[in-house]
Amino acid sequence: MIARLRGLLDSAGGDHAVIDCNGVGYLVFCSRRTLGLLGGPREAVALHVETHVREDHIHLYGFVDTAERDWFRILTTVQGVGAKVALAILSVLSPDQVATAIAAGDKAMLARAEGVGPKLAGRIASELKDKVGGIALGPAATAFHTGGAATAPAEAGAAADAVSALVNLGYGRAEAFAAVARAGGKLGPEATVSAIIPAALRELAS
């Protein structure tokens, strides 16, 4: 089982890289995000690797950080999400953005990825919403995901109403969700809708 590769970048394609490790070239499938961070040919690289062994092949999937690798593992637990679709999602959304989209139930954001239609996006959001607590979600998503009085940035109803108000103003759900979470985190758990909305608008403008 290969868990990590360190070597030189031999070449890269649209969905993969070849890593030269002491003269042995390993073909590793990667998200566009990871490929964009690898640098140029013959530069030193290090990747976290997920090894998939099947009857007819052995595939390596590489990630620049453990957050992306962990999300790859979690996404592939959803029916209909294979390795290719998981990489497609991680190609258009960072790990924090995936967490925010799931916590916000933003199916449109998840559906930006190639191969993810509305039905699959809804399944991802619903199946993973209660499973993301063990992943580093980032402060905005974590606050909403926990929903507890001690950790939520604002009372749940006030926060939800503020998100709805921003969506009605034309902002994307995940974008509104993150802004409200940041604003609520600064205002405290007793913040009202009338206080959260202008604070969230300032976050969106910053």
mmCIF file of N, CA and C in Angstrom, residues 9 43 83 130 143:
data_model
loop_
_atom_site.group_PDB
_atom_site.id
_atom_site.type_symbol
_atom_site.label_atom_id
_atom_site.label_comp_id
_atom_site.label_asym_id
_atom_site.label_seq_id
_atom_site.Cartn_x
_atom_site.Cartn_y
_atom_site.Cartn_z
ATOM 1 N N LEU A 9 8.793 15.785 -10.311
ATOM 2 C CA LEU A 9 7.716 15.765 -11.286
ATOM 3 C C LEU A 9 8.302 15.471 -12.666
ATOM 4 N N GLU A 43 10.826 19.470 -10.802
ATOM 5 C CA GLU A 43 10.750 20.086 -9.471
ATOM 6 C C GLU A 43 10.389 19.024 -8.441
ATOM 7 N N ALA A 83 -14.056 7.567 -7.739
ATOM 8 C CA ALA A 83 -12.831 8.349 -7.643
ATOM 9 C C ALA A 83 -12.822 9.501 -8.646
ATOM 10 N N ASP A 130 -24.124 14.989 8.143
ATOM 11 C CA ASP A 130 -23.913 14.525 9.514
ATOM 12 C C ASP A 130 -22.599 13.786 9.692
ATOM 13 N N ALA A 143 -19.146 26.072 12.581
ATOM 14 C CA ALA A 143 -20.132 26.735 13.429
ATOM 15 C C ALA A 143 -21.541 26.332 13.062
#
